[in-house]
Each structure stands twice: as C-alpha cells, then as structure tokens.
Coordinates of C-alpha atoms (C1' of nucleotides) in Angstrom, one line a residue:
Chain A
M1 CA -151.6 123.9 254.8
L2 CA -152.4 123.9 258.5
R3 CA -155.9 122.8 259.4
V4 CA -157.3 122.4 262.8
R5 CA -160.8 121.5 264.1
F6 CA -162.9 121.8 267.1
A7 CA -165.4 118.9 267.3
P8 CA -167.9 119.1 270.1
S9 CA -170.6 116.6 270.5
P10 CA -174.0 118.2 271.3
T11 CA -174.8 116.1 274.3
G12 CA -174.7 118.9 276.9
Y13 CA -174.1 122.6 277.0
L14 CA -170.8 124.0 275.9
H15 CA -168.6 123.9 278.9
I16 CA -165.5 125.8 280.0
G17 CA -163.1 123.0 279.0
S18 CA -164.5 122.7 275.5
A19 CA -164.4 126.5 275.2
R20 CA -160.7 126.4 276.0
T21 CA -160.1 123.7 273.5
F22 CA -161.8 125.8 270.9
I23 CA -159.8 128.8 271.8
F24 CA -156.4 127.0 271.7
N25 CA -157.3 125.5 268.3
W26 CA -158.3 129.0 267.1
L27 CA -155.2 130.6 268.4
Y28 CA -153.0 128.0 266.8
A29 CA -154.8 128.4 263.5
R30 CA -154.5 132.2 263.6
H31 CA -150.9 132.2 264.7
N32 CA -150.0 130.0 261.8
G33 CA -152.4 131.4 259.2
G34 CA -154.2 128.1 259.1
T35 CA -157.9 127.1 258.8
M36 CA -160.2 126.7 261.8
I37 CA -162.9 124.1 261.3
L38 CA -166.0 123.6 263.4
R39 CA -167.4 120.1 263.2
I40 CA -170.3 118.9 265.2
D41 CA -169.7 115.3 266.2
D42 CA -173.3 114.2 266.4
T43 CA -173.1 110.5 265.7
D44 CA -174.6 109.6 269.0
V45 CA -178.2 110.1 267.9
E46 CA -179.7 109.0 271.2
R47 CA -177.9 111.6 273.3
N48 CA -177.9 114.6 270.9
T49 CA -180.2 117.4 271.8
Q50 CA -181.1 120.6 270.0
A51 CA -180.7 122.5 273.2
S52 CA -177.1 121.5 273.5
L53 CA -176.5 122.4 269.9
D54 CA -177.9 125.8 270.6
S55 CA -175.8 126.1 273.6
I56 CA -172.6 125.4 271.6
F57 CA -173.5 128.1 269.1
D58 CA -174.5 130.5 271.9
G59 CA -171.2 130.1 273.6
L60 CA -169.0 130.2 270.5
N61 CA -170.8 133.2 269.1
W62 CA -170.3 135.0 272.3
L63 CA -166.6 134.3 272.2
D64 CA -166.7 136.0 268.9
L65 CA -163.8 134.2 267.4
G66 CA -165.5 132.6 264.5
W67 CA -164.4 129.6 262.2
D68 CA -163.7 129.1 258.6
E69 CA -165.4 125.9 257.7
F70 CA -168.4 124.0 259.2
Y71 CA -169.4 120.4 259.1
R72 CA -171.9 118.1 260.7
Q73 CA -170.8 114.6 261.2
S74 CA -174.2 113.2 260.9
E75 CA -174.3 114.3 257.3
R76 CA -171.1 112.4 256.5
L77 CA -172.1 108.9 257.6
D78 CA -171.6 107.5 254.1
L79 CA -168.0 108.5 254.2
H80 CA -167.5 106.9 257.6
R81 CA -169.0 103.6 256.4
K82 CA -167.1 103.7 253.2
L83 CA -163.8 104.1 255.1
A84 CA -164.7 101.4 257.6
Q85 CA -165.4 99.1 254.8
A86 CA -162.1 99.9 253.3
I87 CA -160.4 99.0 256.5
F88 CA -162.4 95.8 256.6
D89 CA -161.5 95.0 253.0
K90 CA -157.8 95.2 253.6
G91 CA -158.2 92.9 256.5
S92 CA -157.6 95.3 259.3
A93 CA -161.1 94.8 260.7
Y94 CA -163.4 91.9 261.3
R95 CA -167.0 91.2 262.2
D96 CA -167.8 90.4 265.8
F97 CA -171.2 88.6 266.2
T98 CA -171.0 88.5 270.0
P99 CA -174.3 90.0 271.3
A100 CA -173.9 93.3 273.2
Q101 CA -173.5 92.8 276.9
A102 CA -173.6 95.2 279.7
D103 CA -171.3 93.2 282.1
T104 CA -168.1 93.3 280.1
E105 CA -166.6 95.6 282.7
D106 CA -167.0 93.1 285.5
K107 CA -165.7 90.3 283.4
S108 CA -162.4 92.1 282.6
R109 CA -161.9 93.1 286.1
E110 CA -162.2 89.6 287.4
E111 CA -159.6 88.4 285.0
G112 CA -157.2 91.0 286.3
R113 CA -156.5 92.3 282.8
T114 CA -158.1 94.3 280.1
W115 CA -160.6 92.8 277.8
L116 CA -158.9 92.6 274.3
F117 CA -161.3 90.8 272.0
N118 CA -164.1 88.3 272.1
P119 CA -162.7 84.8 271.6
G120 CA -163.4 83.1 268.3
M121 CA -164.5 86.2 266.4
R122 CA -161.1 87.4 265.3
E123 CA -160.3 84.1 263.6
L124 CA -163.7 83.6 262.0
S125 CA -163.2 82.5 258.4
K126 CA -164.2 84.9 255.6
E127 CA -166.8 82.4 254.5
E128 CA -168.5 82.0 257.9
S129 CA -168.3 85.7 258.5
D130 CA -169.9 86.5 255.2
R131 CA -172.5 83.7 255.7
R132 CA -173.6 85.0 259.1
A133 CA -173.7 88.6 258.0
G134 CA -175.6 87.6 254.9
A135 CA -178.1 85.8 257.1
G136 CA -178.8 89.1 258.8
E137 CA -177.0 88.3 262.1
P138 CA -176.1 91.6 263.7
F139 CA -172.4 92.4 264.3
V140 CA -170.0 95.1 265.3
L141 CA -167.0 95.8 263.1
R142 CA -163.9 95.7 265.2
F143 CA -160.4 96.9 264.4
R144 CA -157.9 94.0 264.2
V145 CA -155.2 95.3 266.5
P146 CA -151.9 93.5 265.7
R147 CA -151.2 90.8 268.4
G148 CA -148.2 88.9 269.5
E149 CA -145.9 90.8 267.2
D150 CA -144.2 92.8 269.9
R151 CA -145.5 95.9 268.2
T152 CA -145.5 99.3 269.7
V153 CA -147.8 102.0 268.6
K154 CA -146.1 105.4 268.8
F155 CA -146.8 109.1 268.2
K156 CA -145.3 112.3 269.2
D157 CA -147.5 114.6 271.1
L158 CA -146.8 118.3 270.7
V159 CA -147.5 118.8 274.4
Y160 CA -146.8 115.5 276.1
G161 CA -143.9 114.4 274.0
E162 CA -143.2 110.9 272.7
Q163 CA -146.0 108.4 273.5
S164 CA -145.9 104.7 273.0
K165 CA -148.0 101.8 274.0
E166 CA -147.8 98.1 273.3
A167 CA -150.3 97.0 270.7
D168 CA -151.0 94.0 272.9
D169 CA -152.4 96.4 275.5
I170 CA -154.9 97.9 273.0
E171 CA -158.3 96.2 272.7
D172 CA -160.0 95.5 269.4
F173 CA -162.1 98.6 269.5
A174 CA -165.3 99.0 267.5
L175 CA -165.5 100.9 264.3
L176 CA -169.1 100.3 263.4
R177 CA -171.9 99.5 265.8
S178 CA -174.4 96.7 265.1
N179 CA -176.9 99.3 263.9
G180 CA -174.5 100.4 261.3
M181 CA -173.6 103.7 262.9
P182 CA -169.9 104.6 263.2
T183 CA -168.4 104.8 266.6
Y184 CA -166.6 108.0 267.7
H185 CA -163.2 106.6 266.8
M186 CA -164.2 105.7 263.3
A187 CA -166.2 108.8 262.5
S188 CA -163.7 111.1 264.0
C189 CA -160.7 109.7 262.2
A190 CA -162.5 109.3 258.9
D191 CA -163.5 113.0 259.1
D192 CA -160.1 114.1 260.2
A193 CA -158.5 112.2 257.3
D194 CA -161.1 113.4 254.8
L195 CA -160.9 117.0 256.0
K196 CA -157.2 116.9 255.8
I197 CA -156.8 118.0 259.4
S198 CA -153.1 118.6 260.1
H199 CA -153.2 119.1 263.8
I200 CA -155.6 117.5 266.3
I201 CA -155.8 119.6 269.4
R202 CA -158.1 118.3 272.0
G203 CA -158.4 117.4 275.7
Q204 CA -156.0 115.1 277.4
D205 CA -158.8 112.6 278.0
H206 CA -158.1 111.5 274.4
L207 CA -154.5 110.9 274.9
T208 CA -154.8 107.1 275.3
N209 CA -157.5 107.0 272.6
T210 CA -154.9 108.4 270.2
F211 CA -153.1 105.1 270.0
K212 CA -156.3 103.7 268.4
H213 CA -156.6 106.7 266.2
V214 CA -153.0 106.2 265.0
L215 CA -153.9 102.7 264.1
I216 CA -156.9 103.8 262.1
F217 CA -155.1 106.6 260.3
A218 CA -152.4 104.0 259.3
A219 CA -155.0 101.6 258.1
L220 CA -156.6 104.4 256.1
G221 CA -153.3 104.8 254.4
G222 CA -153.1 108.6 254.5
E223 CA -150.9 110.8 256.6
V224 CA -151.2 110.7 260.3
P225 CA -151.9 114.2 261.7
E226 CA -150.0 115.8 264.5
F227 CA -151.4 115.7 267.9
A228 CA -151.5 118.1 270.8
H229 CA -153.3 117.2 273.9
L230 CA -154.4 119.8 276.4
P231 CA -154.4 119.3 280.2
L232 CA -157.8 119.1 281.6
L233 CA -159.7 121.7 283.5
I234 CA -160.9 120.3 286.8
A235 CA -163.0 121.4 289.8
P236 CA -161.5 122.5 293.1
D237 CA -162.2 119.0 294.5
G238 CA -160.0 117.5 291.9
A239 CA -162.9 116.0 290.0
K240 CA -163.5 116.4 286.4
L241 CA -165.9 119.3 285.7
S242 CA -169.3 117.9 285.1
K243 CA -172.6 119.6 284.8
R244 CA -174.2 117.0 287.0
K245 CA -171.9 117.4 289.9
H246 CA -170.8 121.1 289.6
G247 CA -173.9 122.6 288.0
P248 CA -174.1 125.5 285.6
V249 CA -170.7 126.7 286.9
V250 CA -169.0 124.9 284.0
S251 CA -171.2 126.5 281.4
V252 CA -169.7 129.2 279.2
T253 CA -173.0 131.1 279.6
T254 CA -172.4 131.5 283.3
Y255 CA -169.6 133.9 282.7
R256 CA -171.5 135.6 279.9
D257 CA -174.5 136.1 282.0
A258 CA -172.4 137.4 284.9
G259 CA -171.3 140.3 282.7
F260 CA -167.9 139.2 281.5
L261 CA -166.3 140.6 278.4
P262 CA -165.9 137.8 276.0
H263 CA -162.2 138.7 275.6
T264 CA -161.7 138.4 279.4
Y265 CA -163.0 134.9 279.2
I266 CA -160.7 134.0 276.4
N267 CA -157.7 135.6 278.3
F268 CA -158.6 133.8 281.5
L269 CA -159.0 130.4 279.8
C270 CA -155.7 130.9 278.1
L271 CA -154.0 131.3 281.5
L272 CA -155.4 127.9 282.5
G273 CA -152.9 125.4 281.3
W274 CA -150.8 127.7 279.2
S275 CA -148.4 130.5 280.0
P276 CA -146.5 133.1 277.8
K277 CA -143.6 132.5 280.2
D278 CA -143.0 136.1 280.8
D279 CA -145.3 136.9 283.6
R280 CA -147.8 138.6 281.4
E281 CA -151.4 138.0 282.3
L282 CA -153.4 140.8 280.8
M283 CA -153.3 140.2 277.1
T284 CA -155.1 141.4 274.0
R285 CA -156.4 139.0 271.4
Q286 CA -153.5 139.9 269.0
E287 CA -150.9 139.4 271.8
L288 CA -152.4 135.9 272.4
I289 CA -152.2 135.1 268.7
D290 CA -148.7 136.3 268.4
V291 CA -147.3 134.4 271.3
F292 CA -149.3 131.2 271.4
S293 CA -147.4 128.0 271.0
F294 CA -147.5 124.4 272.4
A295 CA -144.2 125.1 274.2
G296 CA -146.2 127.1 276.7
V297 CA -148.8 124.5 277.3
N298 CA -148.6 122.7 280.7
R299 CA -149.0 119.0 281.2
S300 CA -150.9 118.9 284.5
N301 CA -154.5 119.6 285.0
A302 CA -155.6 123.1 286.1
V303 CA -158.2 123.9 288.7
V304 CA -161.0 126.3 287.9
N305 CA -161.3 128.1 291.2
F306 CA -165.0 128.3 292.1
T307 CA -167.1 127.6 295.1
E308 CA -170.7 126.6 295.6
E309 CA -171.6 130.2 296.6
D310 CA -169.6 131.9 293.9
P311 CA -169.3 130.2 290.5
I312 CA -166.7 132.8 289.3
D313 CA -163.0 132.3 289.6
P314 CA -161.6 135.3 291.4
K315 CA -158.8 135.7 289.0
A316 CA -161.3 135.9 286.1
L317 CA -163.1 138.6 288.0
W318 CA -159.9 140.6 288.4
L319 CA -159.0 140.2 284.8
N320 CA -162.4 141.4 283.8
G321 CA -162.0 144.5 285.9
Q322 CA -158.7 145.1 284.2
H323 CA -160.1 144.7 280.8
I324 CA -163.0 147.0 281.6
M325 CA -160.6 149.7 282.7
G326 CA -158.8 149.3 279.4
L327 CA -161.9 150.0 277.4
S328 CA -162.5 153.5 276.0
V329 CA -165.4 155.4 277.4
E330 CA -167.3 155.0 274.1
E331 CA -166.7 151.2 274.0
L332 CA -167.6 150.8 277.7
S333 CA -170.8 152.7 277.4
K334 CA -171.8 150.7 274.4
Q335 CA -171.1 147.4 276.3
L336 CA -173.0 148.8 279.3
Q337 CA -176.1 149.8 277.5
P338 CA -177.9 146.4 277.4
W339 CA -177.0 145.7 281.0
V340 CA -178.6 149.0 282.1
R341 CA -181.7 148.2 280.2
A342 CA -181.8 144.7 281.6
A343 CA -181.7 146.2 285.1
G344 CA -184.9 148.1 284.3
F345 CA -183.4 151.5 283.7
D346 CA -183.7 153.7 280.6
V347 CA -180.8 155.8 279.8
E348 CA -179.7 158.0 276.9
P349 CA -176.5 157.0 275.2
A350 CA -175.1 160.5 275.7
R351 CA -175.8 160.3 279.4
L352 CA -174.3 156.8 279.7
L353 CA -171.2 158.3 278.1
Q354 CA -170.9 160.7 281.0
I355 CA -171.5 158.0 283.5
A356 CA -169.1 155.4 282.2
P357 CA -165.9 157.2 283.4
L358 CA -167.4 157.5 286.8
I359 CA -167.8 153.7 287.2
R360 CA -165.1 152.3 285.0
E361 CA -162.7 151.6 287.9
R362 CA -165.5 150.5 290.1
I363 CA -167.1 147.7 288.3
K364 CA -165.7 144.2 287.9
T365 CA -168.5 143.0 285.6
L366 CA -170.8 144.8 283.2
R367 CA -173.6 143.6 285.4
D368 CA -172.2 145.7 288.2
V369 CA -173.5 148.8 286.5
A370 CA -176.9 148.1 288.0
T371 CA -175.6 148.2 291.6
V372 CA -172.9 150.8 291.2
A373 CA -174.6 153.4 289.1
D374 CA -178.3 152.7 289.9
F375 CA -178.7 156.1 291.7
L376 CA -177.7 157.8 288.5
F377 CA -180.4 156.1 286.5
A378 CA -183.3 156.2 289.0
K379 CA -185.7 159.1 289.1
Q380 CA -186.3 158.5 292.7
L381 CA -183.8 157.4 295.2
P382 CA -184.7 154.2 297.0
P383 CA -185.4 154.7 300.7
Y384 CA -182.4 154.9 303.0
P385 CA -182.0 155.4 306.8
A386 CA -181.6 159.0 307.9
E387 CA -178.7 158.0 310.1
E388 CA -176.6 157.5 307.0
L389 CA -176.6 161.2 306.5
I390 CA -174.7 161.8 309.8
P391 CA -171.0 162.4 309.1
Q392 CA -168.1 160.9 311.0
K393 CA -167.8 162.4 314.5
G394 CA -170.8 164.5 313.8
D395 CA -174.5 164.4 314.6
A396 CA -177.9 165.1 313.0
V397 CA -177.6 168.8 313.7
M398 CA -174.4 168.9 311.8
A399 CA -175.8 166.9 309.0
L400 CA -178.8 169.2 308.7
K401 CA -176.6 172.3 308.8
V402 CA -174.3 170.9 306.2
L403 CA -177.1 170.0 303.9
Q404 CA -178.8 173.4 304.2
R405 CA -175.7 175.3 303.5
A406 CA -174.8 172.9 300.7
R407 CA -178.2 173.7 299.2
Q408 CA -177.5 177.4 299.2
V409 CA -174.0 176.9 297.8
L410 CA -175.2 174.6 295.0
E411 CA -178.0 176.8 294.0
P412 CA -175.9 179.4 292.2
V413 CA -172.5 177.5 291.6
E414 CA -171.3 176.4 288.3
F415 CA -171.9 172.6 288.1
R416 CA -168.4 171.7 287.1
H417 CA -166.0 169.6 289.0
D418 CA -163.5 172.3 289.9
S419 CA -166.1 174.9 290.8
L420 CA -168.0 172.4 293.0
D421 CA -164.8 171.4 294.7
A422 CA -163.8 175.0 295.5
A423 CA -167.2 176.0 296.6
L424 CA -167.9 173.1 298.9
R425 CA -164.5 173.1 300.5
A426 CA -164.8 176.8 301.2
E427 CA -168.1 176.2 302.7
A428 CA -166.7 173.5 304.9
A429 CA -164.1 175.9 306.2
T430 CA -166.7 178.5 306.9
L431 CA -168.7 176.0 308.8
G432 CA -165.7 174.8 310.7
V433 CA -166.2 171.1 309.7
K434 CA -163.8 168.8 308.0
A435 CA -164.1 168.3 304.3
G436 CA -165.2 164.7 304.8
Q437 CA -167.9 165.8 307.2
M438 CA -169.1 168.2 304.6
F439 CA -169.1 165.7 301.7
Q440 CA -170.6 162.7 303.3
P441 CA -174.0 164.1 304.0
I442 CA -174.2 165.4 300.5
R443 CA -173.0 162.2 299.1
V444 CA -175.6 160.2 300.9
A445 CA -178.3 162.7 300.1
V446 CA -177.5 162.5 296.5
C447 CA -176.5 158.8 296.1
G448 CA -178.6 157.3 298.9
R449 CA -175.6 155.5 300.3
K450 CA -172.1 156.1 301.7
N451 CA -170.1 154.3 299.1
A452 CA -170.2 155.9 295.7
P453 CA -168.0 157.5 293.0
P454 CA -166.2 160.7 293.8
L455 CA -168.6 163.5 294.9
F456 CA -167.9 166.3 292.4
E457 CA -168.0 164.2 289.3
T458 CA -171.2 162.6 290.6
L459 CA -172.9 166.0 291.2
E460 CA -171.8 167.2 287.8
V461 CA -173.3 164.2 286.1
L462 CA -176.5 164.2 288.2
G463 CA -177.1 167.9 287.5
R464 CA -178.2 170.8 289.6
E465 CA -181.9 170.1 289.5
A466 CA -181.7 166.5 290.7
C467 CA -179.1 167.3 293.3
L468 CA -181.1 170.1 294.9
E469 CA -184.2 167.9 294.9
R470 CA -182.4 165.1 296.6
I471 CA -180.8 167.4 299.1
D472 CA -184.2 168.8 299.9
Q473 CA -185.6 165.3 300.5
A474 CA -182.6 164.6 302.8
I475 CA -183.3 167.7 304.8
Q476 CA -186.9 166.7 305.2
K477 CA -185.7 163.3 306.3
L478 CA -183.7 164.8 309.1
Q479 CA -186.4 167.1 310.4
Chain B
rG1 C1' -157.5 95.3 288.2
rG2 C1' -154.7 96.7 283.4
rC3 C1' -152.6 100.6 280.5
rG4 C1' -151.3 105.7 280.1
rC5 C1' -150.6 110.8 282.0
rU6 C1' -149.4 114.2 285.9
rA7 C1' -147.2 116.2 290.7
rU8 C1' -143.8 124.1 292.7
rC9 C1' -147.4 128.9 297.6
rG10 C1' -155.0 128.1 298.8
rU11 C1' -155.5 128.9 293.1
rC12 C1' -153.1 130.0 288.1
rU13 C1' -148.1 129.8 287.0
rA14 C1' -142.1 131.1 286.2
rA15 C1' -137.5 129.0 286.9
rC16 C1' -135.7 123.8 280.6
rG17 C1' -128.6 121.3 286.8
rG18 C1' -126.2 126.6 290.1
rU19 C1' -131.9 132.0 291.9
rU20 C1' -132.5 134.7 298.9
rA21 C1' -137.5 129.3 294.2
rG22 C1' -139.9 134.8 290.7
rG23 C1' -144.9 136.8 289.1
rA24 C1' -150.4 137.1 289.4
rC25 C1' -155.2 136.3 292.0
rA26 C1' -157.2 135.7 296.7
rG27 C1' -155.6 137.0 302.3
rA28 C1' -153.2 140.5 305.9
rG29 C1' -151.0 145.4 306.8
rC30 C1' -149.5 150.4 305.4
rC31 C1' -149.7 154.6 302.0
rC32 C1' -152.7 157.7 298.9
rU33 C1' -157.6 159.7 299.6
rC34 C1' -164.1 163.4 300.2
rU35 C1' -166.5 157.6 300.8
rC36 C1' -165.9 153.4 297.5
rA37 C1' -162.7 152.1 294.0
rA38 C1' -158.2 152.3 291.3
rG39 C1' -153.0 152.7 292.3
rG40 C1' -148.3 152.2 295.2
rC41 C1' -145.5 149.6 299.0
rU42 C1' -144.9 145.6 302.6
rU43 C1' -146.2 140.8 304.4
rA44 C1' -147.6 135.5 304.9
rA45 C1' -147.6 131.3 301.6
rA46 C1' -144.8 126.1 297.7
rU47 C1' -140.8 122.3 295.1
rA48 C1' -145.7 115.3 297.6
rC49 C1' -142.3 111.4 299.9
rG50 C1' -137.8 108.2 299.5
rA51 C1' -133.5 106.6 297.0
rG52 C1' -129.9 107.4 293.1
rU53 C1' -126.8 110.3 289.3
rU54 C1' -123.9 114.9 290.0
rC55 C1' -119.2 119.3 292.9
rG56 C1' -124.5 120.8 292.9
rA57 C1' -131.0 118.8 292.0
rU58 C1' -137.6 122.0 291.5
rU59 C1' -135.1 120.5 287.1
rC60 C1' -132.3 113.9 285.2
rU61 C1' -133.3 108.3 286.7
rC62 C1' -135.9 104.8 289.7
rG63 C1' -139.4 103.6 293.5
rU64 C1' -143.5 105.0 296.7
rU65 C1' -147.8 107.8 297.3
rA66 C1' -151.7 110.7 295.4
rG67 C1' -154.7 112.6 291.5
rC68 C1' -156.6 112.3 286.7
rG69 C1' -157.7 109.7 282.0
rC70 C1' -158.7 105.4 279.0
rU71 C1' -160.2 100.5 279.6
rA72 C1' -168.5 100.6 276.0
rC73 C1' -171.8 98.7 270.0
rC74 C1' -170.5 107.3 274.8
rA75 C1' -167.9 111.0 272.9

RNA sequence: GGCGCUAUCGUCUAACGGUUAGGACAGAGCCCUCUCAAGGCUUAAAUACGAGUUCGAUUCUCGUUAGCGCUACCA
C-alpha cells in the first residue's frame, strides 16, 4: 500500500515551496491510488504559532486537493519517546551530559572538520550513565553512529539516484533533547515508521539528513521507506525563498489574493522542477495525475521569477489567463462573483453571465474583473477627459456629430450585435467617416475609456437605456 | 572549513552519444482587427570553464569555478 505524507511545521506561513511539495505528494498518491497524509510537525513548541497553522490550512484548502488522513505530531510524543528508548535499549543511542553550548559551530570550524560527538560521552559506562541520569543530570540522547568500521550509509533516491556517505562523516545527532522532547529527526522517523509511510517526498534540503534517517529506520528495525527529494524553489537572486528576505511573495496566499485559480497555481508549481517531457504546459488536474512520475523531476533548483515590484511570475499569469479562457461562462461567472463584490459592485448572476464572455479573453486574474468590467457594473461612469471622445484624425466637431447621430440611430435600433453593427456602420458611411472614427467616440462615451471589449457586444450588454444616457452625458461634455 | 547535491536561452524546460540544440513565458516586429485583448507568423536569446573517453559529446569521466543544502538540544 502506497502511503505518502506532507509534514509542514507551523513556524511560518505556508510558502510556495511547501505547497509544491504537498502537490507532488498528492499527485504521486493519486497517480498510484495511494494514501495522502497530512501531518503537522509541531514538536518545536517554542516556534509554533496558531497563525501559521491557520495559514497552512488556508493555503491547502484553497488548493482544494484534500488529504486522506490527518495527524498532529505533538499528540504522538509518547510514541517518539518510546521508539527513542528502544533505540537506546539496543545500544544504538547514548546519553550525552555535555551542557548545551552555543559556540559549537566556531569550535568545529577551527578544527577544520565537522564536529562528530562530544569526547567521553560515547564511552560512558552504563553504570555511570544510569547514575548521572538517576541523579537528575540533564542529557540529550544521541544516536551512536558507527565509527571506524569503514561503513557507508546508502539509499537510492527516486530523483537523485544512488546516494552514499561515509558513516564517519555523520555526527552523533540528537534524538531527544534535554527537556525530553524529540528532535525533528526522531519524531519524523518515528512517525513515518509508525504511519507506514512508503515514500518520503520532500525538499532537497533534507537530502543529507536522509543518511541520518536511514540510520534511525534501520535501528527501529522496520522497513526503510523510499525517498524522493525535490529540487528547491529559489528566488531570482539565487537565495532560498524566505519570508524575511523576500516578503509575502513566497506565501501561497499572495497568488490566491491576486485572483489566481487554484488549479493554475497547481499547474504552475508542477512546471517548476518537473516536466511531462512533451512540451505540454497547460494541463488539467487529471492530466497531471495521469502523467506525474519522478522520472520527470529535475535535480537542479528552479527560480520563481518575481521582482520587488511584481510578486507574480509572468508565466503563472499567462497560465492563469489560459485557464480562465478554458472556463465555461457559467463557471467563470461563478468564480468572478466574489471578486465583483469585493470591488464594491453589486451584480445579478444573470447579468454577470452576460458579462463573462466579454471579458474572458481580457483578464489574466479574477481580480482583473474590477478594472476591465467596472463600467459595466457602475451606475455612473467615473469622470474622464472630454478629449478622449475625439477619434483618430478627427476633432471635437466630428466627435459631437458622431455621438448625436449615434444617439438617433441607437434610439430605435434592435439592441443585438448584428443590428447594431449594421446600423452603426451604415451611419458611418452616411457621415463619411471611417468605422473606427464612428466607434471610438461611442466606445468612450459608453465605457469611459478607449480600451474596452468590442463595441457591439458591450452596447448589447449595457442596454439601450444606459447607452443613451451615457451618450447624452458625453454630448454635454463636448458642448 | 567538512560532507553532499546541482550546472542548457533573462526565466521554466526538451534533447537519456549523432538535432540547423526544440518548446513555453517574458522582449522585439509583422498580420488579423472598431479600441483592448485573444489568435497567427517572424525574430533575438543557451549547453559555466578546462581536460579526457569516443569516429562523434549538452549527454560519459575527471578537474576547476559557481550556486545551493546539511554541518543545532530548528524543522
């Protein structure tokens, strides 16, 4: 049975890299009919925050992918301690009574080699170790990494291939802290073992940690899971994405709040560090599930292309436009509804249904509805300069004449695309002006700006009454 | 410092020894056109560097350089 897990720690908001890890886990599970597990790795009590937990659920719920099982690490501390004890009992761990020190880093650097263990502690006799522990002296429980045996720790990564490292290069990492809390390595492996995780899919920053985890799994005596590490998502400056340095750009909610379709975000993230190998980019959820495999995962880090001015990757924006164009009118207007309301407009669903096809090819984000279709929602047009009404190679006199004639034509004509088209073109011919010179003053009068959806559709949606009223206002403006 | 990983257009990527090194986004230009879009076409743009293996290296090996990760009683 295939079982995968996404295990975020609630110490900051859900960021883009974590979201992608979640997505790849999910895709792999769905592709193989496996189980997707969400586990909150919250053993670092000091750094956990409710806000960040909320942010994780916020982000994941928006993605709308779901999960099959849910666990919270902090509720499984007994298991972690029990398994740590088991490792200790079989001699693969020992107590280290060395007081915590902040300067270990400098110490190891000076020596020119990695710190491996604290002298004396590894060899402490059972009696002395028990005596000091019994006396209440604090200690950390460390894994006893095999030394001097010329031993190599190995595993096969589904993305990075065969990995090996000399055991002599691995330090005696901690399993239990002096306050009795498990470390990440201990808690994570204990849970993975207990939850029968078959594939651990996570960021490449854990690649070297995996040697330690392999050691723990082996000491636990169960099966060692498969591993697949994912290349990291990095900033344009090559640095790792961090909220401190790059701000909210890295948060999933940035895309959500910018008006992205959740599926666009999923699609976009999949393209970062993975490829279907056949030049496809625009893909549905099912297509992604069908074709996802680790063979398509890259090994080098991928840059999320954002700038300080614009937090959105241009390719994501394009993808979103494409996905919006692929939506049915019904679905699009449903998605648009909350954004229209958020922009301060009130619109009937039936009317939005008429508007949606007008703007479908003109919006890149759902939020764009507010700037692209505002004149269709507003009762009153916001003020605009009268010069805008003057057509190309024309003047105010022409604009005025066009609008007055348009008014007359629009009064009786049927308000349908084809009738409007025929009537206005005929009028342009009568007036001796080009079609464009006829249409622009009307467009500006009706939309309040030069750039807008095609004229006849717009007039039709707006309706005779509103159009005539706005043309009258424009005529007044010119006089 | 030690250990590990990585290296193709500005960005995301394809090419798993033989291609004029392909696609996409972004850029430029043209077409279409009632404006804006959408769409179509064209264009510019890359194998980090140096050795080796080979008839032939983007591809395999080694070195250099660069970037990233781990090196905590964080995760």
